[in-house]
């Protein structure tokens, strides 16, 4: 490819909205261009990378025995009513209607569509197991689209759905996908960790997420180096730390003027935050009720655990507003569980405490020397967010914490969709049995940006060979110089067909051209300069930035080898 024909659109400065390196670099290198918030267009270089990622995914999915199809993005409401999700999915679902006022959505995911398809196509258990996948654009009206391709409102996903006769079959299909995902992310060069993930109301340990490790990741992971346990914080559990109970002292109401937060209270009363408890009121819109949640003062509520405990839905759970809190005869900043006229959910760590401080449901007052069981009770369960230092639930050693970008998730759905949607096979007894399903997603566009997040330096992107838009670029210092031009053309011609190569034939300063290719992140650069007449080039490695002077044949040989090694 000749650079003059490539629609290269590098930028000196990144647009304002870009906050993280990978987003800045994708925009600056001209891989993508923003349309509106959370919606991007792929330019030629970015599209080449996207296709390479897709192809690696496709090769491994095909090798696993999965079959590729392509469903419509436009999905009829009726399917979502059948599964029960039309009313549950919340504002993320992009809904629309046609000229006849028939309602549709733009698919955020395709469980309904695939379940309906297989219900129509497969009747006999002879066709099972079956794993069907597609690579397709998804739509989610995210509350906070941000970080470029990381959280888009329109994005590319590979989604697969497996159909088995029974749970044993599902477990096998799931394991095949687990292994396939590991191969895919390894081939893509990502540093990743597989973690246990929340399964919502399906329960069990039936989901894993694949996390690209990165400080800018929106997911938090806790992990144990000793035994290998690793989980998304949404899912993570920990052994409660048992403390010796103190003798219960008489409860006491204390004046705490304007002391609302845990920091304020603990410093005002001179008690450790670990000897306080905080009470949050939530509005559960699914069950239409207000509930109180009590966790230790230094802890955060894990809303996913709360949703599971309440059998609610994360899109339909919000912190209560001041008026709602007042309807419980309490007041913001001084809420406590004692005599509160609503259900109280208590984190299991709180019942280990003795003589702690808690809000008194009265402006400027708290209680001291509170003890669970004597002063209040509630539904006790695990509701806290785990952090570094908490004890591993398996082996009891202190855990570490890191951040990750969720690039993929696999999930045992069991019969969650096949049962209500009647996706059945007929067994030996002639009975209709719902298929055991799994679903498996990879965020293709998010993966692309995650690679940039892990592979970049001050000069720009450093693509791994497996996904680089081109393997090499030939840069003549001055393309108008006859000798440089003829050597560049000669090398270009000899590489074509074997190496994905660009010839930078632009009439521009060499410094400008070098900067462009370093920003774009092409792994190898062949520079034709002063010694062109002798057949010598400078050969530059983008990753190490090392340059060596080599005869053209040697540069070509190294390149061919590098391509062979992908
Ligand atoms: P998240 O928790 O990040 O919102 P999710 O768990 O809702 O993601 P899934 O339904 O599991 O996402 O979708 C499968 C994959 O699609 C995810 O693992 C992720 O890589 C990708 N993905 C999900 N939402 C987005 C988005 N808004 N933009 C880009 N990729 C996304
Ligand atoms: Mg997910």
mmCIF file of N, CA and C and ligand atoms in Angstrom, residues 140 142 149-152 155 157 406-409 441-443 446, ligand 1:
data_model
loop_
_atom_site.group_PDB
_atom_site.id
_atom_site.type_symbol
_atom_site.label_atom_id
_atom_site.label_comp_id
_atom_site.label_asym_id
_atom_site.label_seq_id
_atom_site.Cartn_x
_atom_site.Cartn_y
_atom_site.Cartn_z
ATOM 1 N N UNK A 140 -26.103 -0.446 23.190
ATOM 2 C CA UNK A 140 -26.521 -0.288 24.587
ATOM 3 C C UNK A 140 -26.480 1.199 24.916
ATOM 4 N N UNK A 142 -25.692 3.154 27.193
ATOM 5 C CA UNK A 142 -24.956 3.164 28.461
ATOM 6 C C UNK A 142 -25.186 4.483 29.204
ATOM 7 N N UNK A 149 -13.661 3.276 22.797
ATOM 8 C CA UNK A 149 -14.259 1.983 22.472
ATOM 9 C C UNK A 149 -14.495 1.136 23.714
ATOM 10 N N UNK A 150 -13.940 1.568 24.846
ATOM 11 C CA UNK A 150 -14.074 0.759 26.060
ATOM 12 C C UNK A 150 -15.542 0.616 26.468
ATOM 13 N N UNK A 151 -16.246 1.729 26.443
ATOM 14 C CA UNK A 151 -17.673 1.680 26.792
ATOM 15 C C UNK A 151 -18.444 2.495 25.774
ATOM 16 N N UNK A 152 -18.793 1.829 24.691
ATOM 17 C CA UNK A 152 -19.507 2.508 23.626
ATOM 18 C C UNK A 152 -20.999 2.285 23.747
ATOM 19 N N UNK A 155 -21.127 -0.970 19.632
ATOM 20 C CA UNK A 155 -19.814 -1.632 19.701
ATOM 21 C C UNK A 155 -19.896 -3.017 19.068
ATOM 22 N N UNK A 157 -19.314 -7.000 19.084
ATOM 23 C CA UNK A 157 -19.198 -8.122 20.011
ATOM 24 C C UNK A 157 -19.188 -9.431 19.236
ATOM 25 N N UNK A 406 -12.876 -5.739 31.392
ATOM 26 C CA UNK A 406 -13.574 -6.980 31.037
ATOM 27 C C UNK A 406 -13.626 -7.101 29.519
ATOM 28 N N UNK A 407 -12.820 -8.004 28.966
ATOM 29 C CA UNK A 407 -12.833 -8.176 27.513
ATOM 30 C C UNK A 407 -13.729 -9.332 27.088
ATOM 31 N N UNK A 408 -14.031 -10.220 28.023
ATOM 32 C CA UNK A 408 -14.918 -11.321 27.671
ATOM 33 C C UNK A 408 -15.598 -11.892 28.895
ATOM 34 N N UNK A 409 -16.740 -12.529 28.651
ATOM 35 C CA UNK A 409 -17.420 -13.206 29.759
ATOM 36 C C UNK A 409 -18.110 -14.446 29.229
ATOM 37 N N UNK A 441 -19.423 -14.118 25.442
ATOM 38 C CA UNK A 441 -19.223 -12.853 24.722
ATOM 39 C C UNK A 441 -17.784 -12.364 24.761
ATOM 40 N N UNK A 442 -17.374 -11.759 23.659
ATOM 41 C CA UNK A 442 -16.095 -11.040 23.648
ATOM 42 C C UNK A 442 -16.374 -9.646 23.099
ATOM 43 N N UNK A 443 -15.923 -8.638 23.806
ATOM 44 C CA UNK A 443 -16.046 -7.275 23.310
ATOM 45 C C UNK A 443 -14.922 -7.034 22.316
ATOM 46 N N UNK A 446 -13.733 -3.363 22.287
ATOM 47 C CA UNK A 446 -13.100 -3.068 23.570
ATOM 48 C C UNK A 446 -11.741 -3.776 23.665
HETATM 49 P P1 LIG B 1 -19.822 -4.188 31.506
HETATM 50 O O1 LIG B 1 -19.943 -4.813 32.868
HETATM 51 O O2 LIG B 1 -18.455 -3.692 31.189
HETATM 52 O O3 LIG B 1 -20.905 -3.191 31.225
HETATM 53 P P2 LIG B 1 -21.244 -6.435 30.547
HETATM 54 O O4 LIG B 1 -20.905 -7.452 31.567
HETATM 55 O O5 LIG B 1 -22.543 -5.750 30.605
HETATM 56 O O6 LIG B 1 -20.069 -5.347 30.469
HETATM 57 P P3 LIG B 1 -21.576 -8.508 28.595
HETATM 58 O O7 LIG B 1 -23.037 -8.478 28.483
HETATM 59 O O8 LIG B 1 -20.917 -9.585 29.357
HETATM 60 O O9 LIG B 1 -21.064 -7.074 29.106
HETATM 61 O O10 LIG B 1 -20.993 -8.394 27.103
HETATM 62 C C1 LIG B 1 -19.920 -9.188 26.601
HETATM 63 C C2 LIG B 1 -18.699 -8.338 26.339
HETATM 64 O O11 LIG B 1 -19.005 -7.201 25.548
HETATM 65 C C3 LIG B 1 -18.099 -7.756 27.606
HETATM 66 O O12 LIG B 1 -17.263 -8.689 28.238
HETATM 67 C C4 LIG B 1 -17.331 -6.558 27.077
HETATM 68 O O13 LIG B 1 -16.048 -6.944 26.636
HETATM 69 C C5 LIG B 1 -18.155 -6.122 25.884
HETATM 70 N N1 LIG B 1 -18.954 -4.926 26.203
HETATM 71 C C6 LIG B 1 -20.032 -4.832 27.002
HETATM 72 N N2 LIG B 1 -20.521 -3.592 27.029
HETATM 73 C C7 LIG B 1 -19.731 -2.853 26.206
HETATM 74 C C8 LIG B 1 -19.728 -1.489 25.792
HETATM 75 N N3 LIG B 1 -20.646 -0.641 26.240
HETATM 76 N N4 LIG B 1 -18.762 -1.076 24.935
HETATM 77 C C9 LIG B 1 -17.838 -1.944 24.466
HETATM 78 N N5 LIG B 1 -17.794 -3.242 24.815
HETATM 79 C C10 LIG B 1 -18.724 -3.695 25.668
#
